[in-house]
Amino acid sequence: MAWPNIFQRGTLFSRFSHHHVVVFLLTFFSYSLLHASRKTFSNVKVSISKQWTPSAFNKSIRLPVEIWNSNHLFPSAEEATLFLGTLDTIFLFSYAVGLFISGIVGDRLNLRWVLSFGMCSSALVVFVFGTVTEWLHFYNKGLYCCLWIINGLLQSTGWPCVVAVMGNWFGKAGRGVVFGLWSACASVGNILGACLASSVLQYGYEYAFLVTAAVQFAGGIVIFFGLLVSPEEIGLPGIEAEENFEEDSHRPLINGAENEDEYEPNYSIQEGSTVTQVKAVSFYQACCLPGVIPYSLAYACLKLVNYSFFFWLPFYLTNNFGWKEAEADKLSIWYDVGGIIGGTLQGFISDILQKRAPVLALSLLLAIGSLVGYSRSPNDKSINALLMAVTGFFIGGPSNMISSAISADLGRQELIQGSSEALATVTGIVDGTGSIGAAVGQETVPHWM
C-alpha cells in the first residue's frame, strides 16, 4: 500500500505558517468556550434541581416559607429533573434549526463577524439565564425556555463557522490528523466547563454561569479582532490553488460523482480579471452532494448517544452512585479524554487508509460493547473512569470525525471545486441533523434516571 501524501514531501507540516497555527488555536479555543458554557448547565443540574424545589430550598432558610412557596417552580425533584430534560430538548431543537440557518449565513457573510457575534450574544444570554435570575430570585419556566431557545440559536453560529475557517486554511492532505486533533476542541471545552463549574460551585451555581459567560464573551472579542478567515485575506494562495499544483495520486476520501466532467462548476471568472468569483451553493444543492444525507443521518443517531452523556453524565453519577456533584463533574472529564484520543487516532488511521467509513464502522461496532460494559460499572471511581474513557473513545471519536474532518471532505469535494462557499452550509446540515437526533433523545433520558 502506498504511503499517503501526509508522509510524502513534508506536505502536512512543512508548509504550515504561523498564520495556520494562530487560526488553529483561535478556532479551537473559540469553540471550546462555546462548549464550556453548554457543559456548565449539565454540571450544575443537581444544584439547579434542588433550588427549584421547596424541600431543598427551605433548608437554607434564605427566605420565609411564604415567599418561597410563591416562587418555587416544582413540588418535587423528579418534576424539576423532567423540566431540565425539556430544556435540553428545547436547546437542541433550536440549535439544530440555527445550524441550518447559520451555515447558509456563514457562507454569505464574514465568518469572523458571525462567530464573534454568536459568542458574545450567547454569553450574555447564559449570564441572564443562570446568574441574573438567581440573583433576583426570579424563577419562571417560560423565561427559562425563551432564553434557552435564543441560546441554542446563537450557539449554532459556532460550529459551521469554525469548520469553514479551518477548511479554508487546511487542505485535503492530512485532514484526518489535523481535524482529528482539532476536533478535540469540544471535549476540551467540556473539560474546561467542568473544571470552572466545580471550582466555584461551592459559592452557588450562579457563579458557574457567571465565570463561563465572562470567559466566552472575552473570547468573542478576541475572535473579532484576531481571526483570519482565509489565506486570501493576507495575500496568501488558497488551499484550492495549492492543491491544483499537486498531483492527486490517490482516490478521494469522499468519493464524488463519476461523471464529474458533466457537472458545471458553480463559479464564474470576470472578464479581464484573474480573480475567481465564488458563488455560494444553495441549501438544496448542498443536500444533494454525495455523502451529505447518509452521514447526516448517521450523525443523528450517534449524536443522540453522545449528547446523552454530555448532558446527563454528572447527574447520573451523583444520583446513581451518591457521589458529590463536584466530584462527579471532575470524573466526567474522562469521557472527553477518551473522545480526544479517539478522534485523533481514528483520524490518523483514516488518513493512512485513505478511507473514513471503515474506521467509523469498526469503532461504532465496538462502541456497543463499551456501552454495555459501562452500564454495568461498579461503584468504584477508578473502574468507572476507565470504562468511561473507553466509551468516549468509541463514541466521541467517531462523533468528532463526522462533525469535522468528514464535513470538511463533504464540503470540498471535487464535484464542487471552485465553489468553496459550500463548506459552512454542509457543516450546518450535518451538525443540524445530528442535533435533531440528539434532541429527540433528551426528552426520554430523564425518565430512565
Coordinates of C-alpha atoms in Angstrom, one line a residue:
M1 CA 0.0 0.0 0.0
A2 CA 1.4 3.4 -1.0
W3 CA 2.1 5.7 1.9
P4 CA -0.4 8.6 1.8
N5 CA 0.5 12.2 0.9
I6 CA 0.7 13.2 4.6
F7 CA 4.1 11.5 4.8
Q8 CA 5.4 12.5 1.4
R9 CA 7.2 15.7 0.5
G10 CA 6.6 17.0 4.0
T11 CA 3.2 18.2 2.9
L12 CA 1.5 18.0 6.3
F13 CA 3.5 20.3 8.5
S14 CA 6.3 21.9 6.5
R15 CA 4.1 24.3 4.6
F16 CA 2.2 25.5 7.6
S17 CA 3.0 29.1 8.6
H18 CA 2.4 30.8 11.9
H19 CA -0.9 32.0 10.4
H20 CA -2.0 28.4 10.3
V21 CA -1.1 27.9 13.9
V22 CA -2.9 31.0 15.0
V23 CA -6.1 30.1 13.1
F24 CA -5.9 26.5 14.5
L25 CA -5.6 27.9 18.1
L26 CA -8.2 30.6 17.8
T27 CA -10.9 28.4 16.2
F28 CA -10.0 25.6 18.7
F29 CA -10.5 27.8 21.8
S30 CA -13.4 29.7 20.4
Y31 CA -15.5 26.5 20.1
S32 CA -14.1 25.2 23.4
L33 CA -15.5 28.2 25.1
L34 CA -18.9 27.7 23.5
H35 CA -18.9 24.1 24.7
A36 CA -17.7 25.1 28.1
S37 CA -20.8 27.3 28.6
R38 CA -23.1 24.4 27.5
K39 CA -21.3 22.0 29.8
T40 CA -21.9 24.3 32.7
F41 CA -25.6 23.7 32.6
S42 CA -25.2 19.9 32.7
N43 CA -22.6 20.2 35.5
V44 CA -24.9 22.1 37.9
K45 CA -28.2 20.3 37.2
V46 CA -28.3 18.8 40.7
S47 CA -27.9 22.2 42.3
I48 CA -30.5 23.8 40.0
S49 CA -32.9 20.9 40.7
K50 CA -32.6 21.5 44.4
Q51 CA -33.0 25.2 44.1
W52 CA -36.2 24.8 42.1
T53 CA -37.9 22.5 44.7
P54 CA -39.2 23.8 48.1
S55 CA -37.8 21.0 50.3
A56 CA -34.2 21.7 49.3
F57 CA -34.6 25.5 49.4
N58 CA -36.2 25.6 52.8
K59 CA -33.2 24.0 54.4
S60 CA -31.1 27.0 53.5
I61 CA -33.5 29.4 55.4
R62 CA -32.7 32.2 53.0
L63 CA -36.3 33.2 52.5
P64 CA -39.5 32.8 54.5
V65 CA -41.6 29.8 53.6
E66 CA -44.5 32.0 52.3
I67 CA -42.2 33.9 49.9
W68 CA -40.6 30.7 48.7
N69 CA -43.9 28.9 48.1
S70 CA -45.0 31.8 45.8
N71 CA -41.8 31.4 43.7
H72 CA -41.0 27.7 43.6
L73 CA -41.2 26.0 40.3
F74 CA -41.8 22.4 41.1
P75 CA -43.2 20.4 44.1
S76 CA -40.6 17.6 43.7
A77 CA -37.1 17.0 42.4
E78 CA -38.5 14.5 39.9
E79 CA -40.5 17.1 38.1
A80 CA -37.6 19.5 38.2
T81 CA -35.5 16.8 36.5
L82 CA -38.0 16.3 33.8
F83 CA -38.1 20.1 33.1
L84 CA -34.3 20.0 32.8
G85 CA -34.7 17.4 30.2
T86 CA -37.2 19.6 28.4
L87 CA -34.7 22.5 28.4
D88 CA -32.1 20.2 26.8
T89 CA -34.6 19.2 24.1
I90 CA -35.6 22.8 23.5
F91 CA -32.0 23.9 23.3
L92 CA -31.1 21.1 20.8
F93 CA -34.1 21.7 18.5
S94 CA -33.3 25.4 18.4
Y95 CA -29.6 24.6 18.0
A96 CA -30.5 22.3 15.1
V97 CA -32.6 24.9 13.3
G98 CA -29.9 27.5 13.9
L99 CA -27.3 25.3 12.4
F100 CA -29.2 25.1 9.1
I101 CA -29.5 28.8 9.1
S102 CA -26.0 29.6 10.3
G103 CA -24.4 27.5 7.7
I104 CA -26.1 29.4 4.9
V105 CA -25.4 32.8 6.6
G106 CA -21.8 31.9 7.2
D107 CA -21.3 31.1 3.5
R108 CA -22.6 34.6 2.6
L109 CA -21.3 36.9 5.4
N110 CA -17.9 37.3 7.0
L111 CA -17.3 34.2 9.1
R112 CA -15.4 36.2 11.7
W113 CA -18.3 38.6 12.3
V114 CA -20.8 35.8 12.6
L115 CA -18.7 33.8 15.0
S116 CA -17.9 36.8 17.2
F117 CA -21.5 37.9 17.3
G118 CA -22.7 34.4 18.3
M119 CA -20.1 34.0 21.1
C120 CA -20.7 37.4 22.7
S121 CA -24.5 37.3 22.4
S122 CA -24.7 33.7 23.7
A123 CA -22.5 34.7 26.7
L124 CA -25.0 37.4 27.6
V125 CA -27.9 35.0 27.4
V126 CA -26.2 32.4 29.6
F127 CA -25.4 35.2 32.1
V128 CA -29.1 36.2 32.3
F129 CA -30.3 32.6 32.4
G130 CA -28.1 31.3 35.2
T131 CA -26.8 34.3 37.1
V132 CA -29.3 37.2 36.9
T133 CA -32.4 35.1 37.5
E134 CA -30.8 33.6 40.6
W135 CA -29.5 36.9 42.0
L136 CA -33.1 38.3 41.6
H137 CA -34.7 35.1 42.8
F138 CA -36.9 35.2 39.7
Y139 CA -37.8 31.7 38.6
N140 CA -40.1 31.4 35.6
K141 CA -40.4 28.4 33.3
G142 CA -41.5 30.5 30.3
L143 CA -38.5 32.8 30.7
Y144 CA -36.1 29.8 31.0
C145 CA -37.5 28.3 27.8
C146 CA -37.3 31.5 25.8
L147 CA -33.7 32.2 26.9
W148 CA -32.6 28.6 26.1
I149 CA -34.2 28.8 22.7
I150 CA -32.3 32.0 22.0
N151 CA -29.1 30.5 23.4
G152 CA -29.5 27.5 21.0
L153 CA -29.8 29.8 18.0
L154 CA -26.8 31.9 19.0
Q155 CA -24.6 28.9 19.9
S156 CA -25.3 27.4 16.4
T157 CA -23.2 30.1 14.8
G158 CA -20.1 28.4 16.2
W159 CA -19.5 25.1 14.5
P160 CA -20.3 25.9 10.9
C161 CA -18.0 29.0 11.1
V162 CA -15.0 27.3 12.7
V163 CA -15.1 24.3 10.4
A164 CA -15.4 26.6 7.4
V165 CA -12.4 28.7 8.6
M166 CA -10.4 25.5 9.2
G167 CA -11.4 24.2 5.8
N168 CA -10.1 27.4 4.2
W169 CA -6.7 27.0 5.8
F170 CA -6.0 23.3 5.8
G171 CA -6.2 21.1 2.7
K172 CA -7.1 17.5 2.0
A173 CA -3.6 16.1 2.7
G174 CA -3.6 15.0 6.4
R175 CA -7.0 16.4 7.1
G176 CA -7.9 13.4 9.2
V177 CA -5.0 14.1 11.5
V178 CA -5.3 17.8 11.7
F179 CA -9.1 17.8 12.1
G180 CA -9.0 14.8 14.4
L181 CA -6.7 16.7 16.7
W182 CA -8.6 20.0 16.3
S183 CA -12.0 18.4 16.8
A184 CA -10.9 17.8 20.4
C185 CA -12.0 21.4 21.0
A186 CA -15.5 20.3 22.0
S187 CA -14.0 17.8 24.5
V188 CA -11.5 20.3 25.8
G189 CA -14.4 22.7 26.2
N190 CA -16.3 20.1 28.2
I191 CA -13.3 19.6 30.5
L192 CA -12.9 23.4 30.9
G193 CA -16.5 23.8 31.7
A194 CA -16.4 21.0 34.3
C195 CA -13.3 22.5 35.9
L196 CA -14.7 26.0 36.0
A197 CA -18.1 24.9 37.4
S198 CA -16.6 22.6 40.1
S199 CA -14.2 25.3 41.2
V200 CA -16.9 27.9 42.1
L201 CA -19.9 25.6 42.7
Q202 CA -19.4 25.9 46.5
Y203 CA -20.4 29.6 46.2
G204 CA -23.6 28.8 44.2
Y205 CA -24.4 27.6 40.8
E206 CA -25.0 31.1 39.5
Y207 CA -21.2 31.8 39.7
A208 CA -20.5 28.8 37.4
F209 CA -22.6 30.5 34.8
L210 CA -21.0 33.9 35.5
V211 CA -17.4 32.7 35.1
T212 CA -18.0 30.7 31.8
A213 CA -20.1 33.6 30.3
A214 CA -17.4 36.1 31.1
V215 CA -14.7 34.0 29.6
Q216 CA -16.8 33.3 26.5
F217 CA -17.6 37.0 26.0
A218 CA -13.9 37.8 26.2
G219 CA -13.1 35.1 23.7
G220 CA -15.7 36.6 21.2
I221 CA -13.8 39.9 21.4
V222 CA -10.5 38.2 20.7
I223 CA -12.0 36.4 17.7
F224 CA -13.4 39.7 16.3
F225 CA -10.0 41.4 16.3
G226 CA -7.7 38.4 15.7
L227 CA -9.2 35.7 13.4
L228 CA -8.3 35.5 9.7
V229 CA -11.0 33.5 7.9
S230 CA -8.9 32.6 4.8
P231 CA -5.3 32.9 3.4
E232 CA -6.6 35.3 0.7
E233 CA -7.2 37.9 3.4
I234 CA -3.4 38.4 3.7
G235 CA -2.5 37.7 0.1
L236 CA -1.6 34.0 0.5
P237 CA -2.9 31.5 -2.0
G238 CA -6.0 29.5 -1.0
I239 CA -5.8 25.8 -0.5
E240 CA -7.5 25.0 -3.8
A241 CA -4.8 26.9 -5.6
E242 CA -2.1 25.0 -3.8
E243 CA -3.8 21.6 -4.3
N244 CA -4.1 22.3 -8.1
F245 CA -0.3 22.1 -8.3
E246 CA -0.1 18.7 -6.6
E247 CA -0.8 15.5 -8.4
D248 CA -3.8 13.6 -6.9
S249 CA -2.2 10.2 -6.8
H250 CA -4.9 8.5 -4.7
R251 CA -8.7 8.2 -4.6
P252 CA -10.5 11.0 -2.7
L253 CA -11.6 10.2 0.8
I254 CA -15.1 11.1 0.0
N255 CA -16.0 9.8 -3.5
G256 CA -17.6 12.3 -5.8
A257 CA -19.8 11.6 -8.8
E258 CA -18.4 9.5 -11.6
N259 CA -19.4 11.9 -14.3
E260 CA -17.7 15.0 -13.0
D261 CA -17.0 16.2 -16.5
E262 CA -20.7 16.7 -17.0
Y263 CA -21.0 18.9 -13.9
E264 CA -20.9 22.6 -14.4
P265 CA -18.7 24.2 -11.6
N266 CA -20.6 26.9 -9.6
Y267 CA -18.2 29.8 -10.3
S268 CA -17.5 32.5 -12.8
I269 CA -14.4 34.4 -13.8
Q270 CA -14.8 38.1 -14.6
E271 CA -13.6 39.1 -17.9
G272 CA -10.2 40.7 -17.8
S273 CA -9.6 39.5 -14.3
T274 CA -7.7 36.6 -12.8
V275 CA -9.8 36.6 -9.6
T276 CA -12.3 33.7 -9.2
Q277 CA -15.7 35.0 -8.1
V278 CA -17.1 32.3 -5.8
K279 CA -20.8 31.8 -5.6
A280 CA -22.4 30.0 -2.6
V281 CA -24.4 26.9 -3.3
S282 CA -28.0 26.7 -2.2
F283 CA -29.3 24.6 0.7
Y284 CA -30.8 22.1 -1.7
Q285 CA -27.6 21.8 -3.8
A286 CA -25.6 21.1 -0.6
C287 CA -28.1 18.4 0.5
C288 CA -27.7 16.7 -2.9
L289 CA -23.9 16.4 -2.7
P290 CA -22.8 12.8 -2.4
G291 CA -22.5 11.6 1.1
V292 CA -24.2 14.5 2.8
I293 CA -27.5 12.9 3.6
P294 CA -26.1 9.4 4.7
Y295 CA -23.5 11.0 7.0
S296 CA -26.1 13.4 8.4
L297 CA -28.5 10.6 9.3
A298 CA -25.7 8.5 10.8
Y299 CA -24.6 11.5 12.9
A300 CA -28.2 12.0 14.1
C301 CA -28.0 8.5 15.7
L302 CA -24.5 9.0 17.0
K303 CA -25.1 12.4 18.5
L304 CA -28.2 11.2 20.4
V305 CA -25.9 8.8 22.4
N306 CA -23.0 11.3 22.6
Y307 CA -25.2 14.1 23.9
S308 CA -26.9 11.9 26.4
F309 CA -23.5 11.5 28.1
F310 CA -22.8 15.2 27.5
F311 CA -26.0 16.5 29.2
W312 CA -26.6 13.8 31.9
L313 CA -23.3 12.1 32.9
P314 CA -22.6 14.2 36.0
F315 CA -26.2 14.0 37.1
Y316 CA -26.2 10.2 36.6
L317 CA -23.0 9.8 38.6
T318 CA -24.4 11.8 41.5
N319 CA -27.9 10.1 41.5
N320 CA -26.8 6.6 40.8
F321 CA -23.6 6.3 43.0
G322 CA -24.2 9.1 45.5
W323 CA -21.0 10.9 44.7
K324 CA -20.8 14.7 45.4
E325 CA -21.7 16.9 42.4
A326 CA -18.2 18.5 42.2
E327 CA -16.6 15.0 42.2
A328 CA -19.0 13.8 39.5
D329 CA -18.1 16.9 37.4
K330 CA -14.4 16.1 37.6
L331 CA -14.9 12.4 36.9
S332 CA -17.0 13.0 33.8
I333 CA -13.9 14.5 32.2
W334 CA -12.6 11.0 31.4
Y335 CA -15.4 10.6 28.8
D336 CA -14.0 13.6 27.0
V337 CA -10.4 12.4 27.4
G338 CA -11.4 9.2 25.6
G339 CA -13.1 11.3 22.8
I340 CA -10.0 13.4 22.3
I341 CA -7.8 10.3 21.9
G342 CA -10.3 8.5 19.8
G343 CA -10.9 11.4 17.4
T344 CA -7.1 12.0 16.8
L345 CA -6.1 8.3 16.5
Q346 CA -9.1 7.4 14.3
G347 CA -8.4 10.4 12.1
F348 CA -4.8 9.4 11.7
I349 CA -5.7 5.8 10.8
S350 CA -8.3 7.1 8.2
D351 CA -5.6 9.2 6.6
I352 CA -3.3 6.2 6.2
L353 CA -6.1 4.0 4.8
Q354 CA -7.4 7.0 2.8
K355 CA -10.9 6.0 3.8
R356 CA -13.1 7.2 6.6
A357 CA -16.1 4.9 6.6
P358 CA -14.4 1.6 7.6
V359 CA -12.8 3.2 10.6
L360 CA -16.1 4.7 11.7
A361 CA -18.0 1.4 11.2
L362 CA -15.5 -0.6 13.3
S363 CA -15.4 2.0 16.1
L364 CA -19.2 2.1 16.3
L365 CA -19.5 -1.7 16.5
L366 CA -17.0 -1.7 19.4
A367 CA -19.0 1.2 21.0
I368 CA -21.9 -1.2 21.5
G369 CA -19.7 -3.4 23.8
S370 CA -18.3 -0.4 25.6
L371 CA -21.8 0.9 26.3
V372 CA -22.9 -2.4 27.7
G373 CA -19.8 -2.5 29.9
Y374 CA -20.3 1.0 31.2
S375 CA -23.9 0.2 32.1
R376 CA -22.5 -2.5 34.5
S377 CA -19.9 -0.3 36.1
P378 CA -19.4 -0.9 39.8
N379 CA -19.4 1.8 42.5
D380 CA -15.7 2.3 42.1
K381 CA -14.4 5.6 40.7
S382 CA -11.2 4.2 39.1
I383 CA -13.1 1.4 37.2
N384 CA -15.9 3.9 36.3
A385 CA -13.3 6.4 34.9
L386 CA -11.6 3.7 32.8
L387 CA -14.9 2.4 31.3
M388 CA -16.0 6.0 30.7
A389 CA -12.8 6.7 28.8
V390 CA -13.2 3.6 26.6
T391 CA -16.8 4.6 25.9
G392 CA -15.7 8.1 25.0
F393 CA -13.0 6.7 22.7
F394 CA -15.5 4.6 20.6
I395 CA -18.4 7.2 20.7
G396 CA -16.8 10.6 21.0
G397 CA -14.1 9.7 18.5
P398 CA -16.4 9.0 15.5
S399 CA -18.6 11.9 16.5
N400 CA -15.6 14.2 16.3
M401 CA -14.6 12.8 12.9
I402 CA -18.0 13.2 11.3
S403 CA -18.6 16.7 12.6
S404 CA -15.2 18.0 11.5
A405 CA -12.9 16.0 9.0
I406 CA -15.8 14.3 7.1
S407 CA -17.8 17.5 7.0
A408 CA -14.8 19.3 5.5
D409 CA -14.4 16.5 3.0
L410 CA -18.0 16.7 2.0
G411 CA -17.9 20.5 1.7
R412 CA -14.8 20.5 -0.5
Q413 CA -15.5 17.6 -2.9
E414 CA -14.1 17.8 -6.4
L415 CA -17.6 17.9 -7.6
I416 CA -17.9 21.5 -6.4
Q417 CA -14.3 22.6 -6.8
G418 CA -14.3 26.3 -7.3
S419 CA -17.3 26.7 -5.1
S420 CA -15.8 26.6 -1.6
E421 CA -18.7 28.5 -0.2
A422 CA -20.5 25.2 0.4
L423 CA -18.4 24.3 3.4
A424 CA -20.3 26.1 6.2
T425 CA -23.7 25.1 4.6
V426 CA -22.7 21.4 4.5
T427 CA -21.3 21.5 8.1
G428 CA -24.6 23.1 9.2
I429 CA -26.6 20.4 7.5
V430 CA -24.6 17.5 9.1
D431 CA -24.5 19.0 12.6
G432 CA -28.1 20.3 12.4
T433 CA -29.4 16.8 11.5
G434 CA -27.3 15.4 14.3
S435 CA -28.8 17.8 16.8
I436 CA -32.3 16.9 15.8
G437 CA -31.5 13.3 16.6
A438 CA -29.9 14.3 19.9
A439 CA -33.0 16.5 20.8
V440 CA -35.4 13.6 20.2
G441 CA -33.5 11.5 22.8
Q442 CA -33.1 14.1 25.5
E443 CA -36.8 14.2 26.4
T444 CA -36.7 10.4 27.2
V445 CA -33.4 10.3 29.2
P446 CA -34.7 11.7 32.5
H447 CA -37.4 9.0 32.6
W448 CA -34.6 6.4 32.9
M449 CA -32.6 8.2 35.6

